[in-house]
């Protein structure tokens, strides 16, 4: 076997070694959108994966302030802790409703006043 061919084989084997395998970038997963296979394109699938991951996660309940609110359907959320069902954004709970925000502020002010006494 010629020397130049042996050198080429050695260098190719060297590049495929574990040293170079570890430093390669990790492939970003598609999560639940892998079910589409090669259809619809990379960008669309990444956007959908981000939305699906967001709306399937548990969110903070605006009434009890615990991370137990789960999506029932588009815009309908249910808290398993305080058993409240409420309307919010389609994919996230978003900010607390104004009435809940004001009542929570009144309660915290009352607690602070009791602590001062």
mmCIF file of the C-alpha atoms, coordinates in Angstrom:
data_MODEL
# 
_entry.id   MODEL 
# 
loop_
_atom_site.group_PDB 
_atom_site.id 
_atom_site.type_symbol 
_atom_site.label_atom_id 
_atom_site.label_alt_id 
_atom_site.label_comp_id 
_atom_site.label_asym_id 
_atom_site.label_entity_id 
_atom_site.label_seq_id 
_atom_site.pdbx_PDB_ins_code 
_atom_site.Cartn_x 
_atom_site.Cartn_y 
_atom_site.Cartn_z 
_atom_site.occupancy 
_atom_site.B_iso_or_equiv 
_atom_site.pdbx_formal_charge 
_atom_site.auth_seq_id 
_atom_site.auth_comp_id 
_atom_site.auth_asym_id 
_atom_site.auth_atom_id 
_atom_site.pdbx_PDB_model_num 
ATOM 1   C CA . UNK A 1 1   ? 0.000   0.000  0.000  1.00 0.00 ? 1   UNK A CA 1 
ATOM 2   C CA . UNK A 1 2   ? 1.461   3.424  -0.921 1.00 0.00 ? 2   UNK A CA 1 
ATOM 3   C CA . UNK A 1 3   ? 2.530   5.747  1.892  1.00 0.00 ? 3   UNK A CA 1 
ATOM 4   C CA . UNK A 1 4   ? 0.224   8.575  0.815  1.00 0.00 ? 4   UNK A CA 1 
ATOM 5   C CA . UNK A 1 5   ? -2.807  6.246  0.944  1.00 0.00 ? 5   UNK A CA 1 
ATOM 6   C CA . UNK A 1 6   ? -1.851  5.004  4.405  1.00 0.00 ? 6   UNK A CA 1 
ATOM 7   C CA . UNK A 1 7   ? -1.471  8.598  5.600  1.00 0.00 ? 7   UNK A CA 1 
ATOM 8   C CA . UNK A 1 8   ? -4.905  9.452  4.218  1.00 0.00 ? 8   UNK A CA 1 
ATOM 9   C CA . UNK A 1 9   ? -6.492  6.473  5.955  1.00 0.00 ? 9   UNK A CA 1 
ATOM 10  C CA . UNK A 1 10  ? -4.797  7.391  9.232  1.00 0.00 ? 10  UNK A CA 1 
ATOM 11  C CA . UNK A 1 11  ? -6.002  10.981 9.063  1.00 0.00 ? 11  UNK A CA 1 
ATOM 12  C CA . UNK A 1 12  ? -9.537  9.899  8.188  1.00 0.00 ? 12  UNK A CA 1 
ATOM 13  C CA . UNK A 1 13  ? -9.568  7.473  11.113 1.00 0.00 ? 13  UNK A CA 1 
ATOM 14  C CA . UNK A 1 14  ? -8.204  10.218 13.343 1.00 0.00 ? 14  UNK A CA 1 
ATOM 15  C CA . UNK A 1 15  ? -11.023 12.586 12.366 1.00 0.00 ? 15  UNK A CA 1 
ATOM 16  C CA . UNK A 1 16  ? -13.627 9.934  13.145 1.00 0.00 ? 16  UNK A CA 1 
ATOM 17  C CA . UNK A 1 17  ? -12.129 9.263  16.570 1.00 0.00 ? 17  UNK A CA 1 
ATOM 18  C CA . UNK A 1 18  ? -13.829 9.958  19.911 1.00 0.00 ? 18  UNK A CA 1 
ATOM 19  C CA . UNK A 1 19  ? -11.948 13.230 20.373 1.00 0.00 ? 19  UNK A CA 1 
ATOM 20  C CA . UNK A 1 20  ? -13.811 14.857 17.506 1.00 0.00 ? 20  UNK A CA 1 
ATOM 21  C CA . UNK A 1 21  ? -17.124 13.147 18.211 1.00 0.00 ? 21  UNK A CA 1 
ATOM 22  C CA . UNK A 1 22  ? -17.380 14.775 21.642 1.00 0.00 ? 22  UNK A CA 1 
ATOM 23  C CA . UNK A 1 23  ? -16.838 18.288 20.354 1.00 0.00 ? 23  UNK A CA 1 
ATOM 24  C CA . UNK A 1 24  ? -19.555 18.193 17.736 1.00 0.00 ? 24  UNK A CA 1 
ATOM 25  C CA . UNK A 1 25  ? -22.612 20.323 18.313 1.00 0.00 ? 25  UNK A CA 1 
ATOM 26  C CA . UNK A 1 26  ? -25.648 18.521 19.648 1.00 0.00 ? 26  UNK A CA 1 
ATOM 27  C CA . UNK A 1 27  ? -28.639 18.311 17.372 1.00 0.00 ? 27  UNK A CA 1 
ATOM 28  C CA . UNK A 1 28  ? -31.642 20.277 18.574 1.00 0.00 ? 28  UNK A CA 1 
ATOM 29  C CA . UNK A 1 29  ? -34.611 18.000 19.105 1.00 0.00 ? 29  UNK A CA 1 
ATOM 30  C CA . UNK A 1 30  ? -37.984 18.574 17.549 1.00 0.00 ? 30  UNK A CA 1 
ATOM 31  C CA . UNK A 1 31  ? -39.891 17.102 20.468 1.00 0.00 ? 31  UNK A CA 1 
ATOM 32  C CA . UNK A 1 32  ? -43.487 16.280 19.652 1.00 0.00 ? 32  UNK A CA 1 
ATOM 33  C CA . UNK A 1 33  ? -43.201 17.436 16.031 1.00 0.00 ? 33  UNK A CA 1 
ATOM 34  C CA . UNK A 1 34  ? -41.034 14.483 15.055 1.00 0.00 ? 34  UNK A CA 1 
ATOM 35  C CA . UNK A 1 35  ? -44.327 12.803 14.154 1.00 0.00 ? 35  UNK A CA 1 
ATOM 36  C CA . UNK A 1 36  ? -44.400 14.862 10.941 1.00 0.00 ? 36  UNK A CA 1 
ATOM 37  C CA . UNK A 1 37  ? -41.182 13.293 9.638  1.00 0.00 ? 37  UNK A CA 1 
ATOM 38  C CA . UNK A 1 38  ? -39.692 15.098 6.612  1.00 0.00 ? 38  UNK A CA 1 
ATOM 39  C CA . UNK A 1 39  ? -42.864 17.073 5.847  1.00 0.00 ? 39  UNK A CA 1 
ATOM 40  C CA . UNK A 1 40  ? -43.559 20.804 6.410  1.00 0.00 ? 40  UNK A CA 1 
ATOM 41  C CA . UNK A 1 41  ? -39.959 22.035 6.852  1.00 0.00 ? 41  UNK A CA 1 
ATOM 42  C CA . UNK A 1 42  ? -37.596 22.680 9.714  1.00 0.00 ? 42  UNK A CA 1 
ATOM 43  C CA . UNK A 1 43  ? -38.664 26.211 10.693 1.00 0.00 ? 43  UNK A CA 1 
ATOM 44  C CA . UNK A 1 44  ? -42.364 25.420 10.903 1.00 0.00 ? 44  UNK A CA 1 
ATOM 45  C CA . UNK A 1 45  ? -41.708 22.308 12.977 1.00 0.00 ? 45  UNK A CA 1 
ATOM 46  C CA . UNK A 1 46  ? -39.434 24.194 15.387 1.00 0.00 ? 46  UNK A CA 1 
ATOM 47  C CA . UNK A 1 47  ? -42.061 26.914 15.874 1.00 0.00 ? 47  UNK A CA 1 
ATOM 48  C CA . UNK A 1 48  ? -44.769 24.331 16.500 1.00 0.00 ? 48  UNK A CA 1 
ATOM 49  C CA . UNK A 1 49  ? -42.537 22.400 18.911 1.00 0.00 ? 49  UNK A CA 1 
ATOM 50  C CA . UNK A 1 50  ? -41.954 25.576 20.925 1.00 0.00 ? 50  UNK A CA 1 
ATOM 51  C CA . UNK A 1 51  ? -45.691 26.336 21.110 1.00 0.00 ? 51  UNK A CA 1 
ATOM 52  C CA . UNK A 1 52  ? -46.635 22.758 22.021 1.00 0.00 ? 52  UNK A CA 1 
ATOM 53  C CA . UNK A 1 53  ? -43.999 22.593 24.751 1.00 0.00 ? 53  UNK A CA 1 
ATOM 54  C CA . UNK A 1 54  ? -45.270 25.892 26.160 1.00 0.00 ? 54  UNK A CA 1 
ATOM 55  C CA . UNK A 1 55  ? -48.964 25.035 26.214 1.00 0.00 ? 55  UNK A CA 1 
ATOM 56  C CA . UNK A 1 56  ? -48.459 21.513 27.594 1.00 0.00 ? 56  UNK A CA 1 
ATOM 57  C CA . UNK A 1 57  ? -46.448 22.756 30.573 1.00 0.00 ? 57  UNK A CA 1 
ATOM 58  C CA . UNK A 1 58  ? -47.985 23.612 33.921 1.00 0.00 ? 58  UNK A CA 1 
ATOM 59  C CA . UNK A 1 59  ? -48.534 27.322 34.525 1.00 0.00 ? 59  UNK A CA 1 
ATOM 60  C CA . UNK A 1 60  ? -49.050 29.550 37.540 1.00 0.00 ? 60  UNK A CA 1 
ATOM 61  C CA . UNK A 1 61  ? -52.661 29.746 38.696 1.00 0.00 ? 61  UNK A CA 1 
ATOM 62  C CA . UNK A 1 62  ? -53.859 33.372 39.018 1.00 0.00 ? 62  UNK A CA 1 
ATOM 63  C CA . UNK A 1 63  ? -55.994 32.508 42.059 1.00 0.00 ? 63  UNK A CA 1 
ATOM 64  C CA . UNK A 1 64  ? -53.726 30.416 44.290 1.00 0.00 ? 64  UNK A CA 1 
ATOM 65  C CA . UNK A 1 65  ? -50.364 31.435 42.721 1.00 0.00 ? 65  UNK A CA 1 
ATOM 66  C CA . UNK A 1 66  ? -49.167 27.838 42.434 1.00 0.00 ? 66  UNK A CA 1 
ATOM 67  C CA . UNK A 1 67  ? -47.776 26.222 39.340 1.00 0.00 ? 67  UNK A CA 1 
ATOM 68  C CA . UNK A 1 68  ? -50.661 23.777 38.927 1.00 0.00 ? 68  UNK A CA 1 
ATOM 69  C CA . UNK A 1 69  ? -52.760 25.246 36.094 1.00 0.00 ? 69  UNK A CA 1 
ATOM 70  C CA . UNK A 1 70  ? -53.096 22.963 33.096 1.00 0.00 ? 70  UNK A CA 1 
ATOM 71  C CA . UNK A 1 71  ? -54.687 23.643 29.703 1.00 0.00 ? 71  UNK A CA 1 
ATOM 72  C CA . UNK A 1 72  ? -58.034 21.934 29.071 1.00 0.00 ? 72  UNK A CA 1 
ATOM 73  C CA . UNK A 1 73  ? -58.688 23.418 25.630 1.00 0.00 ? 73  UNK A CA 1 
ATOM 74  C CA . UNK A 1 74  ? -57.863 26.602 23.722 1.00 0.00 ? 74  UNK A CA 1 
ATOM 75  C CA . UNK A 1 75  ? -58.139 29.411 26.270 1.00 0.00 ? 75  UNK A CA 1 
ATOM 76  C CA . UNK A 1 76  ? -59.617 27.240 29.064 1.00 0.00 ? 76  UNK A CA 1 
ATOM 77  C CA . UNK A 1 77  ? -57.339 26.447 32.000 1.00 0.00 ? 77  UNK A CA 1 
ATOM 78  C CA . UNK A 1 78  ? -57.903 24.397 35.162 1.00 0.00 ? 78  UNK A CA 1 
ATOM 79  C CA . UNK A 1 79  ? -56.017 24.516 38.457 1.00 0.00 ? 79  UNK A CA 1 
ATOM 80  C CA . UNK A 1 80  ? -55.794 21.153 40.206 1.00 0.00 ? 80  UNK A CA 1 
ATOM 81  C CA . UNK A 1 81  ? -54.910 22.749 43.569 1.00 0.00 ? 81  UNK A CA 1 
ATOM 82  C CA . UNK A 1 82  ? -57.754 25.244 44.068 1.00 0.00 ? 82  UNK A CA 1 
ATOM 83  C CA . UNK A 1 83  ? -60.077 23.510 41.536 1.00 0.00 ? 83  UNK A CA 1 
ATOM 84  C CA . UNK A 1 84  ? -60.751 26.729 39.638 1.00 0.00 ? 84  UNK A CA 1 
ATOM 85  C CA . UNK A 1 85  ? -61.438 26.848 35.920 1.00 0.00 ? 85  UNK A CA 1 
ATOM 86  C CA . UNK A 1 86  ? -60.670 30.122 34.187 1.00 0.00 ? 86  UNK A CA 1 
ATOM 87  C CA . UNK A 1 87  ? -60.197 31.683 30.780 1.00 0.00 ? 87  UNK A CA 1 
ATOM 88  C CA . UNK A 1 88  ? -56.829 33.003 29.650 1.00 0.00 ? 88  UNK A CA 1 
ATOM 89  C CA . UNK A 1 89  ? -54.689 33.097 26.530 1.00 0.00 ? 89  UNK A CA 1 
ATOM 90  C CA . UNK A 1 90  ? -54.742 30.143 24.149 1.00 0.00 ? 90  UNK A CA 1 
ATOM 91  C CA . UNK A 1 91  ? -51.217 28.855 24.832 1.00 0.00 ? 91  UNK A CA 1 
ATOM 92  C CA . UNK A 1 92  ? -50.248 30.541 28.125 1.00 0.00 ? 92  UNK A CA 1 
ATOM 93  C CA . UNK A 1 93  ? -52.017 31.818 31.191 1.00 0.00 ? 93  UNK A CA 1 
ATOM 94  C CA . UNK A 1 94  ? -50.444 35.258 30.766 1.00 0.00 ? 94  UNK A CA 1 
ATOM 95  C CA . UNK A 1 95  ? -50.959 37.946 33.361 1.00 0.00 ? 95  UNK A CA 1 
ATOM 96  C CA . UNK A 1 96  ? -53.431 37.732 36.202 1.00 0.00 ? 96  UNK A CA 1 
ATOM 97  C CA . UNK A 1 97  ? -56.889 39.220 35.635 1.00 0.00 ? 97  UNK A CA 1 
ATOM 98  C CA . UNK A 1 98  ? -57.274 42.767 37.004 1.00 0.00 ? 98  UNK A CA 1 
ATOM 99  C CA . UNK A 1 99  ? -59.821 41.799 39.682 1.00 0.00 ? 99  UNK A CA 1 
ATOM 100 C CA . UNK A 1 100 ? -57.606 39.005 40.985 1.00 0.00 ? 100 UNK A CA 1 
ATOM 101 C CA . UNK A 1 101 ? -54.530 41.238 40.927 1.00 0.00 ? 101 UNK A CA 1 
ATOM 102 C CA . UNK A 1 102 ? -56.302 43.958 42.945 1.00 0.00 ? 102 UNK A CA 1 
ATOM 103 C CA . UNK A 1 103 ? -57.759 41.515 45.479 1.00 0.00 ? 103 UNK A CA 1 
ATOM 104 C CA . UNK A 1 104 ? -54.347 39.876 45.936 1.00 0.00 ? 104 UNK A CA 1 
ATOM 105 C CA . UNK A 1 105 ? -52.819 43.297 46.540 1.00 0.00 ? 105 UNK A CA 1 
ATOM 106 C CA . UNK A 1 106 ? -55.508 44.132 49.141 1.00 0.00 ? 106 UNK A CA 1 
ATOM 107 C CA . UNK A 1 107 ? -54.877 40.840 50.948 1.00 0.00 ? 107 UNK A CA 1 
ATOM 108 C CA . UNK A 1 108 ? -51.111 41.372 51.058 1.00 0.00 ? 108 UNK A CA 1 
ATOM 109 C CA . UNK A 1 109 ? -51.580 44.916 52.366 1.00 0.00 ? 109 UNK A CA 1 
ATOM 110 C CA . UNK A 1 110 ? -53.919 43.623 55.087 1.00 0.00 ? 110 UNK A CA 1 
ATOM 111 C CA . UNK A 1 111 ? -51.382 40.990 56.105 1.00 0.00 ? 111 UNK A CA 1 
ATOM 112 C CA . UNK A 1 112 ? -48.628 43.610 56.262 1.00 0.00 ? 112 UNK A CA 1 
ATOM 113 C CA . UNK A 1 113 ? -50.815 45.838 58.466 1.00 0.00 ? 113 UNK A CA 1 
ATOM 114 C CA . UNK A 1 114 ? -51.476 42.926 60.845 1.00 0.00 ? 114 UNK A CA 1 
ATOM 115 C CA . UNK A 1 115 ? -47.750 42.191 61.032 1.00 0.00 ? 115 UNK A CA 1 
ATOM 116 C CA . UNK A 1 116 ? -47.007 45.788 62.020 1.00 0.00 ? 116 UNK A CA 1 
ATOM 117 C CA . UNK A 1 117 ? -49.445 45.665 64.962 1.00 0.00 ? 117 UNK A CA 1 
# 
